[in-house]
Amino acid sequence: MSRYTLKKMSGKARRGSFRTRAGTFETPIFMPVGTRGSVKGVDVERLAELGTQIMLVNTYHLWLRPGHERVKAVGGIHAFTGWRGPILSDSGGYQVFSLKSIRTLTEEGIEFRSHIDGMKQFLSPEGSINVQQNLGVSIAMALDECPASTIDYAAYEKSLEMTYRWAKRSLAARTDSEMCLFGITQGGCHKDLRTRAAEQICGLPFDGLAIGGLSVGEPKDAMYETLNYHVDQLDKERIHYLMGVGTPEDIMEAVSQGVDIFDCVMPTRSGRFGRVFVDNDPPFFNIKNSRFAEDTAPLDPTCTCVACRNYSRAYINHLFKVGEMLGPQLASIHNLTHYLSLMKRIRESIEDDTFEKLYAVIKGRWKDLDLHASGNQG
Amino acid sequence: MSRYTLKKMSGKARRGSFRTRAGTFETPIFMPVGTRGSVKGVDVERLAELGTQIMLVNTYHLWLRPGHERVKAVGGIHAFTGWRGPILSDSGGYQVFSLKSIRTLTEEGIEFRSHIDGMKQFLSPEGSINVQQNLGVSIAMALDECPASTIDYAAYEKSLEMTYRWAKRSLAARTDSEMCLFGITQGGCHKDLRTRAAEQICGLPFDGLAIGGLSVGEPKDAMYETLNYHVDQLDKERIHYLMGVGTPEDIMEAVSQGVDIFDCVMPTRSGRFGRVFVDNDPPFFNIKNSRFAEDTAPLDPTCTCVACRNYSRAYINHLFKVGEMLGPQLASIHNLTHYLSLMKRIRESIEDDTFEKLYAVIKGRWKDLDLHASGNQG
């Protein structure tokens, strides 16, 4: 029954695959983020070339524009975005909870105002499933509440119980049985709440299990400590998705604990601001720095992306300095290539039992560096 | 001796080729404009894929940033931009004459203030050649004065004589004999001045002959009337370049008079604002129009560019509406593909003597439409 196939383990790191109606992807894997249905600056042919197997889109953004009925009317999210492989959508909850505008949270759902036109909207577990079904995604996420890391224990517990009831409502609302549905555990860095969430969510017939509420402002150590026991609490038979994470180091740590899927805006958002990730020590630099103005090397001599195949650091430094859009495009493609290449190396290292060695190399480079950020889920 | 080879004529339309040290290109041809060394939003692999044979860069912009010495230091304009085929640079004059900031024009050259930092700079015929030689372009342009179309006859005549003296100084200043150098005729729409300019410029040993001072604000009919006699006044043995032109209709008209090379920001600039050119009647539309919001057809069903291979009008309409950079990228690539495909069809139509038929079709579509614009040279 499970759509997840575990092929090999190296320590707790898992090499597997996951089957969706839009195709199978190999894990561990990273999903480029196409918030509004477009990975910023990257067309779908480049996306495929750089190793993308599955793309993420944001339900909240597509719901407001162009609207899920419209996406459905033009043939669904695959026809719409041009990405024919698997697509995962979030539930929309994370964005709605991030809104500054007035919102009211009840057992039924969340009333909020659109950040575009101020119109009142209502997001419920059933509504979210309906939107994701209309989009026609391969994998939908159940609506959960992701509380701020600063709320007190009692409020957290209350939130967790509502998320559990919403999880059951989400499952009941699904009518498209070929659309996978993942449940999400919350509980912040409270071990007993995480443990309870794992029992609750694993007790439901979700196609996959996601860890929410991490990388939302807590210190890196707290996240790693939570991963250290929490991934073990999830079913081994199902796929494990750590939402909104993260740096290459974060990803390696999570893989070492048994996580299979990741998404994060970091490679594209960082790229748009000139930060490029490299297979070197230090593992990133900002190409806008004037020390690159006459550097004829490619961004990363080990990389084969369109940026590194054709251009020097000097040229990309120039593009950023003069505000040419090609700069952000190239840096985004390069960073995604870096991430997807790392995932490939991770898969290979699990296969030949060299994962720990690879992790030691990456960890050494990231020692004393911290890009661990809040709010990456968007 | 001539770098231009005339292969075939159909009426006055010419099918030829031109040899530079960076390769040979087939004419008639259109040059995508890479003002700051980048065709906005289009990487060099896509540029090659869409049929680009020669790219244009702007001397003024590269002179100020990153500086011609810097381009030279990193290996020249080909290594810098990643474009290995022929590259033509303008003289920088057009941009300097367009500057709003204080400038002083003397026989020696033009004093102006940089639009970036306000620093005083001086552009002379010799200085322009020096910059273009440092860039290492395949084809350089001689510095000329391009007066506003509104100045009186006496001022125009005076300007023309100075442009002639500058042309001779430009030729004398060239030390890189493998860099082609083109001279430019001015004279606006004054027939006697154009005639004099043709005699003057054709009398000098330039590698190519360019027509300046058209598409700078004069009515379309005035430009066509000027082309009608002026192209005939240019040497048949040399290549003919109409600067800063234009719409597909303008290009066809100029080809019908014997012009071989074109450049214009229209396909990319229009694309960034959502205007897309199509092989249909009407020959363009704005993809931002809401009538395309559920249109599942590609931009142009006859086109094979990356935009038309993968995406619907509905999707590209959405990208523009939500401000995703992929929208301008795709529209720019599509429009350049449209232009370069048209040039290919023009070449084929001259070869098989169907040029007039092709022109009639295009002319029919552009009847009553006018995108003829001023200031396309930049």
Coordinates of N, CA, C and O in Angstrom, one line a residue, chain A residues 38-155:
Chain A
S38 N 5.9 29.4 -10.3 CA 7.1 29.6 -11.1 C 8.3 29.7 -10.1 O 8.3 30.5 -9.1
V39 N 9.3 28.8 -10.3 CA 10.5 29.0 -9.6 C 11.2 30.2 -10.1 O 11.5 30.3 -11.3
K40 N 11.3 31.2 -9.3 CA 11.7 32.6 -9.8 C 12.9 32.6 -10.7 O 14.0 32.2 -10.3
G41 N 12.6 33.0 -12.0 CA 13.7 33.2 -12.9 C 14.1 31.9 -13.6 O 15.1 31.9 -14.4
V42 N 13.5 30.7 -13.4 CA 14.0 29.5 -13.9 C 12.9 28.8 -14.7 O 11.8 28.5 -14.2
D43 N 13.1 28.6 -16.0 CA 12.1 27.9 -16.8 C 12.1 26.4 -16.5 O 13.1 25.9 -16.0
V44 N 11.0 25.7 -16.9 CA 10.9 24.3 -16.6 C 12.0 23.4 -17.2 O 12.3 22.4 -16.7
E45 N 12.5 23.8 -18.4 CA 13.5 23.0 -19.0 C 14.8 23.1 -18.2 O 15.5 22.1 -18.0
R46 N 15.2 24.3 -17.8 CA 16.4 24.5 -16.9 C 16.1 23.7 -15.6 O 17.1 23.2 -15.0
L47 N 14.9 23.8 -15.1 CA 14.6 23.1 -13.8 C 14.8 21.6 -14.0 O 15.4 21.0 -13.0
A48 N 14.4 21.0 -15.1 CA 14.7 19.6 -15.3 C 16.2 19.3 -15.4 O 16.7 18.4 -14.8
E49 N 16.8 20.2 -16.2 CA 18.3 20.0 -16.4 C 19.1 20.0 -15.2 O 20.1 19.3 -15.0
L50 N 18.7 20.8 -14.2 CA 19.5 20.9 -13.0 C 19.2 19.8 -12.0 O 19.7 19.8 -10.9
G51 N 18.3 18.9 -12.3 CA 18.0 17.7 -11.5 C 16.8 17.7 -10.7 O 16.6 16.9 -9.8
T52 N 15.9 18.7 -10.9 CA 14.6 18.8 -10.2 C 13.8 17.5 -10.4 O 13.7 17.1 -11.6
Q53 N 13.3 16.9 -9.4 CA 12.4 15.8 -9.5 C 11.0 16.1 -9.1 O 10.0 15.5 -9.6
I54 N 10.8 17.0 -8.2 CA 9.5 17.4 -7.7 C 9.6 18.9 -7.3 O 10.6 19.4 -6.7
M55 N 8.5 19.6 -7.6 CA 8.5 21.1 -7.4 C 7.4 21.3 -6.3 O 6.4 20.6 -6.2
L56 N 7.6 22.4 -5.5 CA 6.6 22.8 -4.6 C 5.9 24.1 -5.0 O 6.6 25.0 -5.6
V57 N 4.6 24.1 -4.8 CA 3.9 25.4 -5.1 C 3.1 25.8 -3.8 O 2.8 24.9 -3.0
N58 N 2.8 27.1 -3.7 CA 2.1 27.5 -2.5 C 0.6 27.7 -2.8 O 0.2 28.5 -3.6
T59 N -0.2 27.0 -2.0 CA -1.6 27.0 -2.1 C -2.2 28.4 -1.9 O -3.1 28.9 -2.7
Y60 N -1.7 29.1 -0.9 CA -2.2 30.5 -0.6 C -2.1 31.4 -1.8 O -3.0 32.0 -2.2
H61 N -0.9 31.4 -2.4 CA -0.7 32.4 -3.5 C -1.5 32.0 -4.7 O -2.0 32.9 -5.4
L62 N -1.5 30.7 -5.0 CA -2.3 30.3 -6.2 C -3.8 30.4 -6.0 O -4.5 30.7 -7.0
W63 N -4.2 30.3 -4.8 CA -5.6 30.4 -4.5 C -6.1 31.9 -4.8 O -7.1 32.1 -5.4
L64 N -5.3 32.8 -4.4 CA -5.6 34.3 -4.6 C -5.4 34.7 -6.0 O -6.2 35.4 -6.6
R65 N -4.3 34.2 -6.6 CA -4.0 34.5 -8.0 C -3.3 33.4 -8.7 O -2.2 33.0 -8.2
P66 N -3.7 32.8 -9.7 CA -4.9 33.2 -10.5 C -6.2 32.6 -10.0 O -7.2 32.9 -10.6
G67 N -6.2 31.9 -8.9 CA -7.4 31.2 -8.4 C -7.4 29.7 -8.8 O -7.0 29.4 -9.9
H68 N -7.8 28.9 -7.9 CA -7.7 27.4 -8.1 C -8.7 27.0 -9.2 O -8.4 26.1 -10.0
E69 N -9.9 27.7 -9.3 CA -10.8 27.3 -10.4 C -10.2 27.6 -11.7 O -10.4 26.8 -12.7
R70 N -9.5 28.7 -11.8 CA -8.8 29.1 -13.1 C -7.7 28.1 -13.4 O -7.6 27.6 -14.6
V71 N -6.9 27.7 -12.5 CA -5.9 26.7 -12.7 C -6.6 25.4 -13.2 O -6.1 24.8 -14.2
K72 N -7.7 25.0 -12.6 CA -8.4 23.8 -13.0 C -8.9 24.0 -14.4 O -8.8 23.1 -15.2
A73 N -9.5 25.2 -14.7 CA -10.1 25.4 -16.0 C -9.0 25.3 -17.1 O -9.4 24.9 -18.3
V74 N -7.8 25.6 -16.9 CA -6.8 25.5 -17.9 C -6.0 24.2 -17.9 O -5.0 24.1 -18.5
G75 N -6.6 23.2 -17.1 CA -6.0 21.9 -17.2 C -5.2 21.4 -16.0 O -4.6 20.4 -16.0
G76 N -5.2 22.2 -14.9 CA -4.5 21.8 -13.7 C -3.1 22.3 -13.6 O -2.6 22.9 -14.6
I77 N -2.5 22.1 -12.5 CA -1.2 22.7 -12.2 C -0.1 22.3 -13.1 O 0.8 23.1 -13.4
H78 N -0.2 21.1 -13.6 CA 0.9 20.6 -14.5 C 0.8 21.3 -15.8 O 1.8 21.8 -16.3
A79 N -0.4 21.4 -16.4 CA -0.5 22.1 -17.7 C -0.2 23.6 -17.5 O 0.4 24.2 -18.3
F80 N -0.6 24.1 -16.3 CA -0.5 25.5 -16.1 C 1.0 25.9 -15.9 O 1.5 26.8 -16.6
T81 N 1.7 25.2 -15.1 CA 3.1 25.6 -14.8 C 4.1 25.0 -15.8 O 5.2 25.4 -15.9
G82 N 3.6 24.0 -16.6 CA 4.5 23.4 -17.6 C 5.4 22.3 -16.9 O 6.2 21.7 -17.6
W83 N 5.3 22.2 -15.6 CA 6.1 21.1 -14.9 C 5.3 19.8 -14.9 O 4.3 19.8 -14.2
R84 N 5.8 18.8 -15.6 CA 5.0 17.6 -15.8 C 5.3 16.6 -14.7 O 4.6 15.6 -14.6
G85 N 6.4 16.8 -13.9 CA 6.7 15.8 -12.9 C 5.9 16.1 -11.6 O 5.0 16.9 -11.6
P86 N 6.2 15.3 -10.5 CA 5.4 15.5 -9.3 C 5.4 17.0 -8.8 O 6.4 17.7 -8.9
I87 N 4.3 17.4 -8.2 CA 4.2 18.7 -7.6 C 3.5 18.5 -6.2 O 2.5 17.9 -6.1
L88 N 4.1 19.1 -5.2 CA 3.6 19.2 -3.9 C 3.1 20.6 -3.6 O 3.8 21.5 -3.9
S89 N 1.9 20.7 -3.0 CA 1.5 22.0 -2.5 C 1.4 22.0 -1.0 O 1.1 21.0 -0.4
D90 N 1.7 23.1 -0.4 CA 1.4 23.3 1.0 C -0.1 23.5 1.2 O -0.8 23.6 0.3
S91 N -0.5 23.7 2.5 CA -1.9 23.8 2.8 C -2.4 25.2 2.7 O -3.6 25.5 2.7
G92 N -1.5 26.2 2.7 CA -1.9 27.6 2.7 C -1.8 28.1 4.1 O -1.8 29.4 4.3
G93 N -1.8 27.3 5.1 CA -1.8 27.7 6.5 C -0.7 28.6 6.9 O -0.8 29.6 7.5
Y94 N 0.5 28.2 6.5 CA 1.7 28.9 7.0 C 1.7 30.3 6.5 O 2.0 31.2 7.3
Q95 N 1.3 30.6 5.3 CA 1.2 31.9 4.8 C 0.1 32.7 5.5 O 0.3 33.9 5.8
V96 N -1.0 32.1 5.7 CA -2.1 32.8 6.4 C -1.7 33.2 7.8 O -2.0 34.3 8.2
F97 N -1.1 32.3 8.5 CA -0.6 32.6 9.9 C 0.4 33.7 9.9 O 0.6 34.3 10.9
S98 N 1.1 33.8 8.7 CA 2.2 34.9 8.7 C 1.6 36.2 8.3 O 2.3 37.2 8.4
L99 N 0.3 36.3 7.9 CA -0.2 37.6 7.5 C -0.3 38.6 8.6 O -0.7 38.2 9.7
K100 N 0.0 39.8 8.3 CA -0.1 40.9 9.3 C -1.6 41.3 9.4 O -2.0 41.8 10.5
S101 N -2.4 41.1 8.4 CA -3.7 41.6 8.4 C -4.6 40.8 9.4 O -4.2 39.8 9.9
I102 N -5.7 41.4 9.8 CA -6.6 40.8 10.7 C -7.0 39.4 10.4 O -7.4 39.1 9.2
R103 N -6.9 38.5 11.3 CA -7.4 37.2 11.0 C -8.0 36.6 12.3 O -7.6 37.0 13.4
T104 N -9.0 35.8 12.2 CA -9.6 35.2 13.3 C -9.5 33.7 13.2 O -9.9 33.1 12.2
L105 N -9.0 33.0 14.2 CA -8.8 31.6 14.2 C -9.9 31.0 15.1 O -10.0 31.3 16.2
T106 N -10.6 30.0 14.5 CA -11.6 29.3 15.2 C -11.4 27.8 14.9 O -10.6 27.4 14.1
E107 N -12.2 27.0 15.6 CA -12.1 25.5 15.4 C -12.4 25.2 13.9 O -11.9 24.3 13.3
E108 N -13.3 26.1 13.4 CA -13.7 25.8 12.0 C -12.6 26.1 11.0 O -12.5 25.4 10.0
G109 N -11.8 27.2 11.2 CA -10.8 27.5 10.3 C -10.3 28.9 10.6 O -10.4 29.4 11.7
I110 N -9.7 29.6 9.5 CA -9.1 30.9 9.7 C -9.7 31.9 8.8 O -9.7 31.7 7.6
E111 N -10.2 33.0 9.4 CA -10.7 34.1 8.5 C -9.5 35.0 8.4 O -8.9 35.4 9.4
F112 N -9.3 35.5 7.2 CA -8.2 36.4 6.9 C -8.5 37.3 5.8 O -9.5 37.1 5.1
R113 N -7.7 38.3 5.7 CA -7.9 39.3 4.5 C -6.7 39.0 3.6 O -5.6 39.0 3.9
S114 N -7.1 39.0 2.3 CA -6.1 38.8 1.2 C -5.1 39.9 1.3 O -5.4 41.1 1.4
H115 N -3.8 39.6 1.1 CA -2.8 40.7 1.1 C -2.8 41.5 -0.2 O -2.1 42.5 -0.3
I116 N -3.6 41.0 -1.1 CA -3.6 41.6 -2.5 C -4.7 42.7 -2.5 O -4.5 43.8 -2.8
D117 N -6.0 42.3 -2.2 CA -7.1 43.2 -2.3 C -7.8 43.4 -1.0 O -8.8 44.1 -1.0
G118 N -7.3 42.8 0.1 CA -8.0 43.1 1.4 C -9.3 42.3 1.6 O -10.0 42.5 2.6
M119 N -9.7 41.5 0.6 CA -11.0 40.8 0.6 C -10.9 39.7 1.7 O -9.9 39.1 1.9
K120 N -12.0 39.6 2.4 CA -12.1 38.5 3.4 C -12.1 37.1 2.8 O -12.8 36.9 1.7
Q121 N -11.4 36.2 3.3 CA -11.3 34.9 2.8 C -11.4 33.9 4.0 O -11.1 34.3 5.1
F122 N -11.7 32.7 3.8 CA -11.8 31.7 4.9 C -11.1 30.4 4.5 O -11.3 29.9 3.4
L123 N -10.1 30.0 5.3 CA -9.4 28.8 5.0 C -9.7 27.8 6.1 O -9.5 28.0 7.3
S124 N -10.2 26.6 5.7 CA -10.6 25.5 6.6 C -9.8 24.3 6.1 O -9.3 24.3 5.0
P125 N -9.7 23.3 6.9 CA -9.1 22.0 6.4 C -9.8 21.5 5.1 O -9.1 21.2 4.2
E126 N -11.1 21.6 5.1 CA -11.8 21.1 3.9 C -11.6 22.0 2.7 O -11.4 21.5 1.6
G127 N -11.5 23.3 3.0 CA -11.3 24.3 1.9 C -9.9 24.1 1.3 O -9.7 24.2 0.1
S128 N -8.9 23.9 2.2 CA -7.6 23.7 1.7 C -7.5 22.5 0.8 O -6.9 22.5 -0.3
I129 N -8.1 21.4 1.2 CA -8.1 20.1 0.4 C -8.8 20.4 -0.9 O -8.3 20.0 -2.0
N130 N -9.9 21.1 -0.9 CA -10.6 21.5 -2.1 C -9.7 22.2 -3.1 O -9.7 21.9 -4.3
V131 N -9.1 23.2 -2.5 CA -8.2 24.0 -3.4 C -7.1 23.2 -4.0 O -6.8 23.2 -5.2
Q132 N -6.4 22.3 -3.2 CA -5.3 21.5 -3.7 C -5.8 20.5 -4.7 O -5.1 20.1 -5.6
Q133 N -7.0 20.0 -4.5 CA -7.6 19.0 -5.4 C -7.9 19.7 -6.8 O -7.7 19.2 -7.8
N134 N -8.4 21.0 -6.7 CA -8.6 21.7 -7.9 C -7.3 22.0 -8.6 O -7.3 22.0 -9.9
L135 N -6.3 22.3 -7.9 CA -5.0 22.5 -8.5 C -4.5 21.2 -9.2 O -3.9 21.3 -10.3
G136 N -4.9 20.1 -8.6 CA -4.5 18.8 -9.2 C -3.1 18.4 -8.9 O -2.4 17.8 -9.7
V137 N -2.6 18.8 -7.7 CA -1.2 18.4 -7.3 C -1.1 16.9 -7.1 O -2.1 16.2 -7.0
S138 N 0.2 16.5 -7.0 CA 0.5 15.1 -6.8 C 0.4 14.8 -5.3 O 0.0 13.8 -4.8
I139 N 0.8 15.8 -4.5 CA 0.9 15.6 -3.0 C 0.3 16.9 -2.4 O 0.8 18.0 -2.6
A140 N -0.7 16.7 -1.5 CA -1.3 17.8 -0.8 C -0.9 17.7 0.7 O -0.5 16.6 1.2
M141 N -0.9 18.9 1.3 CA -0.6 18.9 2.8 C -1.9 19.2 3.5 O -2.7 20.0 3.1
A142 N -2.0 18.6 4.7 CA -3.2 18.9 5.6 C -3.0 20.2 6.3 O -1.8 20.6 6.6
L143 N -4.0 21.0 6.4 CA -4.0 22.3 7.1 C -3.6 22.0 8.6 O -4.3 21.2 9.3
D144 N -2.6 22.7 9.1 CA -2.2 22.7 10.5 C -2.1 24.1 11.0 O -2.1 25.0 10.3
E145 N -2.0 24.2 12.3 CA -1.6 25.5 12.9 C -0.1 25.4 13.3 O 0.3 24.5 13.9
C146 N 0.6 26.4 12.8 CA 2.1 26.5 13.1 C 2.2 27.7 14.0 O 2.4 28.8 13.6
P147 N 2.2 27.4 15.3 CA 2.3 28.6 16.3 C 3.7 29.2 16.3 O 4.7 28.6 15.9
A148 N 3.7 30.4 16.7 CA 5.0 31.1 16.9 C 5.8 30.3 18.0 O 5.2 29.7 18.9
S149 N 7.1 30.3 17.9 CA 7.9 29.5 18.8 C 7.9 30.1 20.2 O 8.3 29.5 21.2
T150 N 7.3 31.3 20.4 CA 7.3 32.0 21.6 C 6.1 31.7 22.5 O 6.1 32.1 23.7
I151 N 5.1 31.0 22.0 CA 3.8 30.9 22.8 C 4.1 29.9 23.9 O 5.0 29.1 23.8
D152 N 3.2 30.0 25.0 CA 3.5 29.1 26.1 C 3.0 27.7 25.9 O 2.3 27.4 24.9
Y153 N 3.3 26.8 26.8 CA 3.1 25.4 26.7 C 1.6 25.1 26.5 O 1.2 24.3 25.6
A154 N 0.8 25.7 27.4 CA -0.6 25.4 27.3 C -1.3 25.8 26.0 O -2.1 25.0 25.4
A155 N -0.8 26.9 25.4 CA -1.4 27.3 24.1 C -0.9 26.4 23.1 O -1.6 26.0 22.1

